[in-house]
Structures are given as C-alpha cells and as structure tokens.
mmCIF file of C-alpha atoms in Angstrom:
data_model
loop_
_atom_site.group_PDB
_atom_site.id
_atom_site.type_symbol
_atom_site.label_atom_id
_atom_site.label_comp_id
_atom_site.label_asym_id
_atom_site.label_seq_id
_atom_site.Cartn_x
_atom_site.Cartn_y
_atom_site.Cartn_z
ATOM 1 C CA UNK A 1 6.680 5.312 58.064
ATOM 2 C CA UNK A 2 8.520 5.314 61.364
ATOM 3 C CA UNK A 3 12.183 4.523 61.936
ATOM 4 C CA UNK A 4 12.927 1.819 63.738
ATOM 5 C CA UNK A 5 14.039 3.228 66.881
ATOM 6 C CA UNK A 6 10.938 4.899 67.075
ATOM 7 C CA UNK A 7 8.956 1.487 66.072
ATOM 8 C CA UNK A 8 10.070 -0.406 68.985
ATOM 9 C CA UNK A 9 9.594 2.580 71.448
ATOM 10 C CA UNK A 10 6.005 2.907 70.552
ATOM 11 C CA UNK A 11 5.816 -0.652 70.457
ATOM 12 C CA UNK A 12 6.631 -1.161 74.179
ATOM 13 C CA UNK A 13 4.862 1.504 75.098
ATOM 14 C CA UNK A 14 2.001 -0.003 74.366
ATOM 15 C CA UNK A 15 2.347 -3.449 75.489
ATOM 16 C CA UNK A 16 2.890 -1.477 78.557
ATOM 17 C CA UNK A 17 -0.285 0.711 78.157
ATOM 18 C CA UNK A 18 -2.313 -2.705 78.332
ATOM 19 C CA UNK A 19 -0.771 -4.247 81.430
ATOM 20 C CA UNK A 20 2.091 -6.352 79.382
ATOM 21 C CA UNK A 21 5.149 -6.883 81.115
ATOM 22 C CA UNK A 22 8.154 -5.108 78.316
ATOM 23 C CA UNK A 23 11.681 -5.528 78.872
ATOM 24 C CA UNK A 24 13.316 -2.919 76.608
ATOM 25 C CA UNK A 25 16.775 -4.341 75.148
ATOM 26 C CA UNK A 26 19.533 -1.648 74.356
ATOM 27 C CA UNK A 27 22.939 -2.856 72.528
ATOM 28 C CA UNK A 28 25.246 -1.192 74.359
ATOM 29 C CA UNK A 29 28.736 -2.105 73.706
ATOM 30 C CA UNK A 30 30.481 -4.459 70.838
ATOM 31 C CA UNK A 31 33.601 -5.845 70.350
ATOM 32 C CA UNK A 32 35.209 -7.419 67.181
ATOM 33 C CA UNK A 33 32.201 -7.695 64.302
ATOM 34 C CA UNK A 34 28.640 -7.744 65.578
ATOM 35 C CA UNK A 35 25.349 -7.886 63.782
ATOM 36 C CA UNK A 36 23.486 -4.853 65.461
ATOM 37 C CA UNK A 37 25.624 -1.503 66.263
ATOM 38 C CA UNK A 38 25.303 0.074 69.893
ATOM 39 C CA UNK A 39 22.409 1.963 70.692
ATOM 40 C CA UNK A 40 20.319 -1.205 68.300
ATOM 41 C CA UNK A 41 17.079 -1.677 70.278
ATOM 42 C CA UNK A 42 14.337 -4.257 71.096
ATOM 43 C CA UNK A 43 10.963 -4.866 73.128
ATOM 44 C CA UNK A 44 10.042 -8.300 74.562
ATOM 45 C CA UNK A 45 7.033 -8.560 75.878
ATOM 46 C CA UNK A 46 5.893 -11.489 78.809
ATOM 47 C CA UNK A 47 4.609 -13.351 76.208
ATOM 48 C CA UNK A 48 7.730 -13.378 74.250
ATOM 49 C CA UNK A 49 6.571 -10.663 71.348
ATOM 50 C CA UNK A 50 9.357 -8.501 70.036
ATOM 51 C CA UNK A 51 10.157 -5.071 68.149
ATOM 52 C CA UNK A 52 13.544 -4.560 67.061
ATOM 53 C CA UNK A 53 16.615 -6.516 66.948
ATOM 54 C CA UNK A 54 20.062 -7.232 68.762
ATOM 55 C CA UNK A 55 21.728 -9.817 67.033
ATOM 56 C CA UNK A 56 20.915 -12.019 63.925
ATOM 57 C CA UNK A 57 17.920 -14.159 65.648
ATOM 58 C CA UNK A 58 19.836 -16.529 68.401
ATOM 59 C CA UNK A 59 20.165 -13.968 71.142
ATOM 60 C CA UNK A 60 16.815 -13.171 70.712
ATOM 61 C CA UNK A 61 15.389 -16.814 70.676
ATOM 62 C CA UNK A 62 17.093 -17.635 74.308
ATOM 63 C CA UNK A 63 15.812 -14.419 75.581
ATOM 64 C CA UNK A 64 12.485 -15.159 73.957
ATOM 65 C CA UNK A 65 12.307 -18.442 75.238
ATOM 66 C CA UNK A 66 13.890 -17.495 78.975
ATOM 67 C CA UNK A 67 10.712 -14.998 79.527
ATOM 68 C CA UNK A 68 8.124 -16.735 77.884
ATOM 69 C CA UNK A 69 8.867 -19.886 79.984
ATOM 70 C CA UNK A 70 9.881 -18.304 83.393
ATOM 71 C CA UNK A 71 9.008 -14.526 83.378
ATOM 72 C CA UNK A 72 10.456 -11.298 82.885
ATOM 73 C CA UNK A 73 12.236 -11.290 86.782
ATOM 74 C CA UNK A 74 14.562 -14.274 85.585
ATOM 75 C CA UNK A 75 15.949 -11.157 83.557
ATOM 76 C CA UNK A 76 15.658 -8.097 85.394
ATOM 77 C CA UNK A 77 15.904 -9.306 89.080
ATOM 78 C CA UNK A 78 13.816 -7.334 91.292
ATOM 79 C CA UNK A 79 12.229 -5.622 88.241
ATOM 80 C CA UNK A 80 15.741 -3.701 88.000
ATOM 81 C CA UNK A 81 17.869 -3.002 85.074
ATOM 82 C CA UNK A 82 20.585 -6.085 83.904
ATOM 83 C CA UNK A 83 23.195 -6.187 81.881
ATOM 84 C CA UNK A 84 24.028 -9.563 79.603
ATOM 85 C CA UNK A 85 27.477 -10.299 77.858
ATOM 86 C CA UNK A 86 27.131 -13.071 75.166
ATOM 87 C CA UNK A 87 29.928 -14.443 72.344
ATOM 88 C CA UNK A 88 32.957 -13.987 74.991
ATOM 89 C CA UNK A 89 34.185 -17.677 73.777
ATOM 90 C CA UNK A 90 33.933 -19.224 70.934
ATOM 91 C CA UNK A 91 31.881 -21.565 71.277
ATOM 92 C CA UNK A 92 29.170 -18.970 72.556
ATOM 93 C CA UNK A 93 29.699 -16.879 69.497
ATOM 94 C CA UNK A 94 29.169 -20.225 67.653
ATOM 95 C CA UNK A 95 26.089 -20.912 69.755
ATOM 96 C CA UNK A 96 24.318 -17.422 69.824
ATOM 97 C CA UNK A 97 25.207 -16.625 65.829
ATOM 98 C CA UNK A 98 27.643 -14.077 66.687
ATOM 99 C CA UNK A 99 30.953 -13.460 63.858
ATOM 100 C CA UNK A 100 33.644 -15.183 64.657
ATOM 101 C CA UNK A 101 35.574 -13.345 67.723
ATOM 102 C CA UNK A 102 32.296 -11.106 68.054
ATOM 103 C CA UNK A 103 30.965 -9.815 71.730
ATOM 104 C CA UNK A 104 27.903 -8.081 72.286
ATOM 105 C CA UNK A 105 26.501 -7.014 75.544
ATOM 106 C CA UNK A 106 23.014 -5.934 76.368
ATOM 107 C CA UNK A 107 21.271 -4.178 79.010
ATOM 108 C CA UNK A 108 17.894 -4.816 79.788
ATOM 109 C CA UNK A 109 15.629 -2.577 81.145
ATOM 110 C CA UNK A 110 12.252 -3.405 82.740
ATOM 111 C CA UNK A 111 9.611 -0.870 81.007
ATOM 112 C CA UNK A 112 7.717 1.376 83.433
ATOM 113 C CA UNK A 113 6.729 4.979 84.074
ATOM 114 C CA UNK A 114 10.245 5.816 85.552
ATOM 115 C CA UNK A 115 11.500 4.786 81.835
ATOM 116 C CA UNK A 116 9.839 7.921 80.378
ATOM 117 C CA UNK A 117 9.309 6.343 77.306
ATOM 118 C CA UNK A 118 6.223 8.449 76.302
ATOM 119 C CA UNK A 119 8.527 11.988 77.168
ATOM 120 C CA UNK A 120 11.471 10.453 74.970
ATOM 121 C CA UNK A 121 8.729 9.715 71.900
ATOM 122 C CA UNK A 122 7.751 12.848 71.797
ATOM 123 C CA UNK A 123 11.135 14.694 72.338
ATOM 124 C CA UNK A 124 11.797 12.496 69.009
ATOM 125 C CA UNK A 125 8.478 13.518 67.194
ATOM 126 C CA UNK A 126 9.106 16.830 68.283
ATOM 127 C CA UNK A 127 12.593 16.842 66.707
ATOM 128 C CA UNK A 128 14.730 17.280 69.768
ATOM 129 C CA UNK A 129 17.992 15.358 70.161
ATOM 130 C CA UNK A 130 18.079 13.114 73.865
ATOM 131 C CA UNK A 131 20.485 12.473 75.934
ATOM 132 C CA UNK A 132 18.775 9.261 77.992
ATOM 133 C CA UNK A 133 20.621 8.252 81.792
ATOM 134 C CA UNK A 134 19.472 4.803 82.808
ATOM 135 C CA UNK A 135 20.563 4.562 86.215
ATOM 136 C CA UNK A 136 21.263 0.453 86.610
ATOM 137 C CA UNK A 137 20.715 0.192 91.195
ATOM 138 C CA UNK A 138 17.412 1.802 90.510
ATOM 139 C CA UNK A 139 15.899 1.694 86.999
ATOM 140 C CA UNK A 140 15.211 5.841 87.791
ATOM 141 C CA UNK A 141 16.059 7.541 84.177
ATOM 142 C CA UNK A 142 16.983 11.217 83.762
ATOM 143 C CA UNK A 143 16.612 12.578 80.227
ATOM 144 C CA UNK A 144 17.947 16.223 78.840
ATOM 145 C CA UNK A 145 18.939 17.846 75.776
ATOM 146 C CA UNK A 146 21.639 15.668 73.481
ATOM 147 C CA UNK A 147 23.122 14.645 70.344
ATOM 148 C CA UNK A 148 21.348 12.549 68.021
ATOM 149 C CA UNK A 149 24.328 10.351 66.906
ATOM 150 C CA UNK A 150 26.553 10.174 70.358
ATOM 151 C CA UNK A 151 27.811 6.818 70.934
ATOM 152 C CA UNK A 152 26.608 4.734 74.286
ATOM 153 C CA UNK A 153 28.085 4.321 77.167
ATOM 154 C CA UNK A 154 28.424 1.728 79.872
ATOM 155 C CA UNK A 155 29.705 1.741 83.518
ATOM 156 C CA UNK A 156 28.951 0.243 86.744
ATOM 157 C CA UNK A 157 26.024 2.597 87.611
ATOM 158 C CA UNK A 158 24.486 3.955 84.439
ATOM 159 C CA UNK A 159 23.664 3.487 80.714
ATOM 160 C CA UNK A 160 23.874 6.423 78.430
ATOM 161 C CA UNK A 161 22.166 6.380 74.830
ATOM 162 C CA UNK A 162 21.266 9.082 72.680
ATOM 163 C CA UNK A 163 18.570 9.400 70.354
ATOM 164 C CA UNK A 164 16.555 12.255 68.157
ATOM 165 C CA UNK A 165 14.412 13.379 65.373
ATOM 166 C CA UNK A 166 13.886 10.611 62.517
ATOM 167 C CA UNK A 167 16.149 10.980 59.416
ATOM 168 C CA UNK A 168 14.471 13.590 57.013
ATOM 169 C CA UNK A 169 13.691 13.969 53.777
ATOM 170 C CA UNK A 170 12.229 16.713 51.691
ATOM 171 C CA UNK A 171 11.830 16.171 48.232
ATOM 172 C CA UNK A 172 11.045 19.270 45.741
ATOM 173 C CA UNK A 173 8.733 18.431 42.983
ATOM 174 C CA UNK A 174 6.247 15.446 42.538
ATOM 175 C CA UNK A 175 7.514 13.293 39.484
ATOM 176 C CA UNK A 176 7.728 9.073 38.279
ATOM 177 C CA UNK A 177 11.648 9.656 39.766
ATOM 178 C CA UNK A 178 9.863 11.179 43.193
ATOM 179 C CA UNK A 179 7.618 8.588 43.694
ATOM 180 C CA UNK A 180 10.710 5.920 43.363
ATOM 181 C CA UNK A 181 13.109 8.263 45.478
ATOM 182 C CA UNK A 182 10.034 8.565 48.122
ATOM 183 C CA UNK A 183 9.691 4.725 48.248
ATOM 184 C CA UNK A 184 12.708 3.597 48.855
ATOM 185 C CA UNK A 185 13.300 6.678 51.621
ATOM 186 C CA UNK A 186 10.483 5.171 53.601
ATOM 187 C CA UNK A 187 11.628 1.594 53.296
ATOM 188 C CA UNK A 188 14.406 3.335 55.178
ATOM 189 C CA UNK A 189 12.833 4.809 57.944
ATOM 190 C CA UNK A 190 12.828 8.544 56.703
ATOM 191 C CA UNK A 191 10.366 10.797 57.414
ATOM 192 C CA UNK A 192 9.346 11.817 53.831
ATOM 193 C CA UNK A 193 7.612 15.574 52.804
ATOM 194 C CA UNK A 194 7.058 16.496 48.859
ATOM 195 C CA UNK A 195 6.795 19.734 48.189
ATOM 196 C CA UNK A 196 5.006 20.613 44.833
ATOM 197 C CA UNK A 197 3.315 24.123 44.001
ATOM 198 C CA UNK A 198 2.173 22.956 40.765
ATOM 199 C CA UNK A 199 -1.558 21.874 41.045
ATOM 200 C CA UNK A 200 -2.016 20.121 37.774
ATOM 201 C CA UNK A 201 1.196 17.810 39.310
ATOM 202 C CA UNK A 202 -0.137 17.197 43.311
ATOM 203 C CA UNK A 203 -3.777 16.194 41.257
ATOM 204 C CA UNK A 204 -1.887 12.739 40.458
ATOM 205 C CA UNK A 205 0.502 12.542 43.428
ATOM 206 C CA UNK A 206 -0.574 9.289 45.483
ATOM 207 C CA UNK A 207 1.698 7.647 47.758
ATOM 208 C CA UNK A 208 0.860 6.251 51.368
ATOM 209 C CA UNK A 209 3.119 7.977 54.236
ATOM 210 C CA UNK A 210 4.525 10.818 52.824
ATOM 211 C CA UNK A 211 3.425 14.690 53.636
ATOM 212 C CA UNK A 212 2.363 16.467 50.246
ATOM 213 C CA UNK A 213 2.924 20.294 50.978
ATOM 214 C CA UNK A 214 1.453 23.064 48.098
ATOM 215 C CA UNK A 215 3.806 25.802 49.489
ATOM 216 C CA UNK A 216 6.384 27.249 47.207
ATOM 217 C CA UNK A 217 9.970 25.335 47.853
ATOM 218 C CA UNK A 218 11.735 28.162 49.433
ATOM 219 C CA UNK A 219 9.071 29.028 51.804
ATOM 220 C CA UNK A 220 8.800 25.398 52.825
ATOM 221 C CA UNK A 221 12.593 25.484 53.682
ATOM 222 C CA UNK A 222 12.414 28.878 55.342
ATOM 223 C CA UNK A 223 9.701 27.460 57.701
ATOM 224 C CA UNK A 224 10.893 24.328 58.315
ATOM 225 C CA UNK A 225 14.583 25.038 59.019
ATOM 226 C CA UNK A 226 16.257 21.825 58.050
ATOM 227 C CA UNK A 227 18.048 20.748 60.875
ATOM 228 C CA UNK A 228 21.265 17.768 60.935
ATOM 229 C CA UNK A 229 18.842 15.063 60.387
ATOM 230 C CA UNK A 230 17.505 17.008 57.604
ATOM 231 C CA UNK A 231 17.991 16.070 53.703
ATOM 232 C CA UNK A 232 16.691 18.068 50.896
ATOM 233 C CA UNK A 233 16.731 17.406 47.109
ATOM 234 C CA UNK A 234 15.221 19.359 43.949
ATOM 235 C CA UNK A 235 14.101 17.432 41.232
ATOM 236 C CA UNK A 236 11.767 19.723 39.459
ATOM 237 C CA UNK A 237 14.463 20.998 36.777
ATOM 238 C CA UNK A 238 12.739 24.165 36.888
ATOM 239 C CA UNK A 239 14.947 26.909 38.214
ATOM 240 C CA UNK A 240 12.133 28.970 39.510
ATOM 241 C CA UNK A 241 11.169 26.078 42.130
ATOM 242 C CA UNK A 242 14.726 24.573 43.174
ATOM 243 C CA UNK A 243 17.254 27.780 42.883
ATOM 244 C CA UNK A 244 15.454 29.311 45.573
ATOM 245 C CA UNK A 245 14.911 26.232 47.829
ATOM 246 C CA UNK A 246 18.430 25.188 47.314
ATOM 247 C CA UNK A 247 19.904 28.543 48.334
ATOM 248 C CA UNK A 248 17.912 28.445 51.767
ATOM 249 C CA UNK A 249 18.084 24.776 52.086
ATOM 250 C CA UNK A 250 22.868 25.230 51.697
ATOM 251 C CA UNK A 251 22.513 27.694 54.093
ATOM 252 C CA UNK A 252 20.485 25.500 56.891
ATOM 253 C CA UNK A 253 21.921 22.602 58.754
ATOM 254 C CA UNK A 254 21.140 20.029 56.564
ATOM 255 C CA UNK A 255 23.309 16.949 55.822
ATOM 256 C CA UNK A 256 22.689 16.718 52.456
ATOM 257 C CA UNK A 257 21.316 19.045 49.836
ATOM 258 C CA UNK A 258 21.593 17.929 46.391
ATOM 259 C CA UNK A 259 19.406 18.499 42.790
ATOM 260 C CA UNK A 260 19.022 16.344 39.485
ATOM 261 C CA UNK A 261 20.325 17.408 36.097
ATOM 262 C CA UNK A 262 23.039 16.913 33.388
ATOM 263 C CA UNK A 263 26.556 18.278 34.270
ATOM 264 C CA UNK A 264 25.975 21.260 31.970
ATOM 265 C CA UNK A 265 22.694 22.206 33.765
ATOM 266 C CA UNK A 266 24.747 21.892 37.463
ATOM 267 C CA UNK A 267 27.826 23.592 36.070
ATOM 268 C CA UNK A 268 24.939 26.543 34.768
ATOM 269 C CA UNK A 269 23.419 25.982 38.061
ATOM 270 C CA UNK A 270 26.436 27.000 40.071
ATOM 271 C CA UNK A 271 26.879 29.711 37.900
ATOM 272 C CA UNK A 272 23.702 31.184 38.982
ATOM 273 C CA UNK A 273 23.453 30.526 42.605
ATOM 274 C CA UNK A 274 27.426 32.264 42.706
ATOM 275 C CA UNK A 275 26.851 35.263 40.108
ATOM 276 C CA UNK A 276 23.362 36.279 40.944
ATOM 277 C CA UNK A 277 22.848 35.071 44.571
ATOM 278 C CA UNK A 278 26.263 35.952 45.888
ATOM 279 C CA UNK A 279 26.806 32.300 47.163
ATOM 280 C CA UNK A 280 30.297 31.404 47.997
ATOM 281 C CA UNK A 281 32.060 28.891 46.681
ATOM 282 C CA UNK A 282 32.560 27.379 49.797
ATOM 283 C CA UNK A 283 28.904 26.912 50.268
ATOM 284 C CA UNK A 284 28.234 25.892 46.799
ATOM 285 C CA UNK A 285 31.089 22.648 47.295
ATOM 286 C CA UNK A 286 28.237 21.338 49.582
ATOM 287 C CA UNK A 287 25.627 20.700 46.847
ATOM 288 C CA UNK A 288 25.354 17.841 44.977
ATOM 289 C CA UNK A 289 24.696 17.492 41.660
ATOM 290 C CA UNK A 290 24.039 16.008 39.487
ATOM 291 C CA UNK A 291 22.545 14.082 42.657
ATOM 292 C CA UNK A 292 23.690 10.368 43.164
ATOM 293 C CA UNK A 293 26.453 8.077 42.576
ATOM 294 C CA UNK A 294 27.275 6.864 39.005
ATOM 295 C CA UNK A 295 26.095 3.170 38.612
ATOM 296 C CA UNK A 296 24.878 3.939 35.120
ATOM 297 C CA UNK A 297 21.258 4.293 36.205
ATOM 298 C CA UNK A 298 18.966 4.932 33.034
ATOM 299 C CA UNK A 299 15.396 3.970 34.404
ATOM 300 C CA UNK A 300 13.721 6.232 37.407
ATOM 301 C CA UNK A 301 13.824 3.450 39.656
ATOM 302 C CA UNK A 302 17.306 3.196 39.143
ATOM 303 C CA UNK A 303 18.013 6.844 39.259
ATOM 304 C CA UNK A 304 15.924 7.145 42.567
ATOM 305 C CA UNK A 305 18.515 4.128 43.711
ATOM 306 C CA UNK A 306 21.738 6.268 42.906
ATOM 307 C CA UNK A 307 20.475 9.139 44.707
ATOM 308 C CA UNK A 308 19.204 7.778 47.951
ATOM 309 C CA UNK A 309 22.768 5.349 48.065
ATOM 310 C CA UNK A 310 24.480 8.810 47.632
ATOM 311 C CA UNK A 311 21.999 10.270 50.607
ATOM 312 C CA UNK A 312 22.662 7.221 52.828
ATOM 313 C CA UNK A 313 26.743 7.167 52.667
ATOM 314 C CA UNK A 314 26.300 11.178 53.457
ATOM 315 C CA UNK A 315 24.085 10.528 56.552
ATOM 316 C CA UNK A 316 26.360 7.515 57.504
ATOM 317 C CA UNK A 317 29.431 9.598 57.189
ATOM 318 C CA UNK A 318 30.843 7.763 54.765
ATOM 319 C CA UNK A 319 33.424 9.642 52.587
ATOM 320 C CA UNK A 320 32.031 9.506 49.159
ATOM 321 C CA UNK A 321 35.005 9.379 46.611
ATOM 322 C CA UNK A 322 34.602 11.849 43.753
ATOM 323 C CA UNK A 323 35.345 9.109 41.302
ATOM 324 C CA UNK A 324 31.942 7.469 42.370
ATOM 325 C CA UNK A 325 30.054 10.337 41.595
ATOM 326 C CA UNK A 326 27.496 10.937 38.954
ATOM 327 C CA UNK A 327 29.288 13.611 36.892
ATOM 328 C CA UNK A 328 33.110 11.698 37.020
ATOM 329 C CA UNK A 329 30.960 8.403 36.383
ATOM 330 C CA UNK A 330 30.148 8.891 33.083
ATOM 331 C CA UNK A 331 32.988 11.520 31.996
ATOM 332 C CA UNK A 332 34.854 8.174 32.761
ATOM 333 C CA UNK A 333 32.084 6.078 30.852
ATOM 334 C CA UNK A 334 32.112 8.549 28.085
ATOM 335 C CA UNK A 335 36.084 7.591 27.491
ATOM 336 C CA UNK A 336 36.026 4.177 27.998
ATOM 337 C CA UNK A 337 33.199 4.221 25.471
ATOM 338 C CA UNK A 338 35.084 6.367 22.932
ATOM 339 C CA UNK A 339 38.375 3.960 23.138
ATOM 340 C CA UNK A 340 36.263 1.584 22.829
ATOM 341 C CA UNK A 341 34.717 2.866 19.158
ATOM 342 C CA UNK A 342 37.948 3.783 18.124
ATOM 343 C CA UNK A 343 39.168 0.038 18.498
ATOM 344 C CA UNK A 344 36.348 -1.027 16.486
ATOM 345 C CA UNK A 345 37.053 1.357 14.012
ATOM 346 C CA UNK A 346 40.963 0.581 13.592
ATOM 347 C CA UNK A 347 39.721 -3.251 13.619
ATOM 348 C CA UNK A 348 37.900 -2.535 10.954
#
C-alpha cells in the first residue's frame, strides 16, 4: 500500500497523463491549530476529483466547487503557481472549518512537465530523500538531494518541500501477531517486507501488499541497509533468526529496531548480543523490547496494536516515557495486582 504522499502524486500524475487539468495543493505554512500539518498534499482535477487533503473538508469544497464551475485559471492565473491564506478572521475559520484562531495557507501549483512529478516519484520509490524548489513567477521546479522530514518553506519567490522514501517496515518471522502487526502497518502507509526462512511457515503466509522474502534475517538486513525511514522488528522468538538480524539491523540507520518476548527473555537477550557479540551498551539502549507500549494487550491483535503505537511515537519523534513501556507496564501491574490480593486477604 502506498503512503499518502505518494497516493496523491501518482494520482495527479495521471489525471495529467490523460489530458486532465491537476492543480497540485501543498500546505505550506500554519498558524495556531490546523487540521493538516505543512507539507499535507492534494490533487484537484478540472472536474473537481481529489487525492489528499488540506483541511477537514470546507477548504476543499470551495476549491472544489471554484474549479469545477469556472476552471482551473480562476486559481492559478496564467497557469502559474498561487498562494491562498484562509481562517485569518474568525469568522473565516468559522466558515472554512478551521480551529478556533487557526490559519492555513496553501499554494497551488498547476501540474505540468516543468513539475517533475514523475522524477520526484521515482526519487521516492527509489528511496532518495528530495529537496523540491517551486519557483512561484514561473512554475519552473528544481529538485536535488534532501531530507525526508525538513519542514517547508515560504517566501515571495519560491516554495520549498521535502519529501522521501515511504516509512518502512521489516518484520522478521511470519506469525497470527505478524499478520496483525502487517495490517495495521499498511493501513498506515508503510511499506511492509516479512522475512521468513522457514518454509513450512511462508506455505500459509497470505496477505495482500506486503513483500514475503525466504532469505535468512541477517542477510536481508545486510542487503537492504535500513536507512532513517527504516523500522525493523523480530518476532520469531528464535534466537537463531532475530540475534543476528537485530545485531545488523542496531548497527544500520534505522529508527526503530525492536523484538517480542518476556522481560526475562530481553534481559537474556541483551546478555547475549553484549557478552558474545561485543555490542555496547550504548547500542544495545536502542533496542526495544519487549517491543510496544504496555496497554495490557493479551490477544495478537492487541499486541500487534502496542507495538506499531510504540513504532509510530518513535517515527513521530515523540519521547516515549519509560513508564509507558511494556516491561515497567506490567512490573507496575504486577504490584498493583499484588496490593490488591493482599487487601483481599486482610479483608478476609
């Protein structure tokens, strides 16, 4: 499954391919609270079709309505790039949806070979970070090698906006919890790869838009060289598959590395890795396990949840406190519990 970004790139460039006019919308700067983040994007197409979002649905219904009614020009005069403020008062913010105080403004950008949309797809596909330089007097874009998260920017004469590879996953072993974890990554947008060795467990492995590789985990790592948009997690249990993969995959540029397993198999786990791999501690404080946050998951589905809400706050940059994690969850469930039983008894 593609990301979104990606979505509404390959989206316009079709509409394009087949002689549609596309306006492609790019959320460039916010102020106060705002429903889309800059860098959000959308397609419109002359006949009022969209891909993507910038706001919760109002901003896009007058823009819809504007070009399906009087063209794409009464947007992007002279078939150059425009830039739209809406929500400055607050009876605009009222009108177009917008939080209370919240400003959003939009450029739009008339879709056509100088937008080098097909080049920045397959930058993306080809997992390249983009730096992208809409210049606003003549549409004319100039794209070279970026950062994937970089924030845009807006001035008189240009728009800058970044964009790279889709958010990765690779998951090591095929299991019930794999199949949940793998679901729920695609209804994210991540690009998903399972990597299982064992035959008698790819045999039953079905699930529409992820990559099923046979290779053993640490070659897999080795040869795809997890980059910062790159998340890998073991879930096999088996030593012989993760240890390996997890040791390649802490020393690679991925954002998250993490495996599944009770606190005494991670605490024997980090024995391992540190006594007969010579990993430092240093590098071992950036793997996660057990894997997740502690919301007192029992079922797979539920596990799967913990571990991908874990994945996301990482990506997001979100500090994760160590009080929400798996193993400090239930030590702290475990007491509560206890107290708990020895009330009863004392009642009793």
């Amino acid at each position: 499954m593609e990301d979104l970004d990606t979505f509404v790139l390959r989206t316009a460039l079709h509409w394009q391919a087949v002689g549609l006019p596309v306006v492609l919308v790019t959320v460039a700067r916010t102020w106060g609270s705002s429903p889309r983040p800059p860098g959000s994007l959308m397609a419109i197409n002359a006949r009022g079709e969209t891909a993507g979002s910038v706001s919760g649905g109002c901003i896009e219904d007058e823009l819809i309505q504007r070009i399906r009614e009087q063209g794409i020009h009464t947007v992007c005069n002279n078939h150059l790039p425009a830039v739209m403020r809406y929500g400055i008062s607050a009876d605009e913010a009222h009108r177009f949806g917008l939080p209370c105080g919240g400003t959003v403004e939009l450029v739009l950008e008339p879709v056509s070979a100088h937008s080098r949309l097909d080049e920045l797809l397959a930058s993306c596909e080809q997992r390249r970070s983009t730096e992208r330089v809409l210049d606003l007097t003549s549409g004319q874009v100039t794209l070279r090698p970026g950062q994937r998260d970089g924030v845009p920017h807006l001035d008189q004469q240009q728009l800058t906006t970044y964009l790279g590879p889709q958010v990765r996953l690779i998951v090591i072993g095929a299991s019930d919890l794999s199949r949940f974890l793998c679901q729920i990554a695609l209804s994210l947008g991540f690009e998903v790869i399972v990597c299982e060795p064992r035959e008698e467990y790819r045999a039953s492995w079905q699930l529409p838009g992820t990559s099923l590789s046979p290779d053993m985990p640490d070659d897999l790592i080795l040869r795809l060289q997890p980059d910062a948009r790159t998340a890998v997690i073991a879930l096999t249990h088996d030593p012989k598959l993760d240890d390996l993969a997890l040791i390649d995959a802490l020393q690679s540029q991925a954002f998250y590395v993490g495996a599944i397993g009770s606190r005494r198999n991670s605490q024997h786990r980090r024995e391992r890795l540190r006594t007969h791999f010579d990993i430092p501690d240093q590098t071992l404080q950036g793997l996660h396990g057990p894997a997740g946050l502690y919301i007192g998951s029992k079922t797979p589905a539920e596990i799967a949840l913990s571990i991908m809400a874990e994945i996301v706050a990482v990506k997001n940059g979100v500090a994760v406190p160590a009080a929400t994690a798996v193993e400090a969850g239930k030590q702290r469930h475990e007491t509560v519990h206890d107290l708990s039983s020895g009330a009863s008894g004392c009642m009793v």
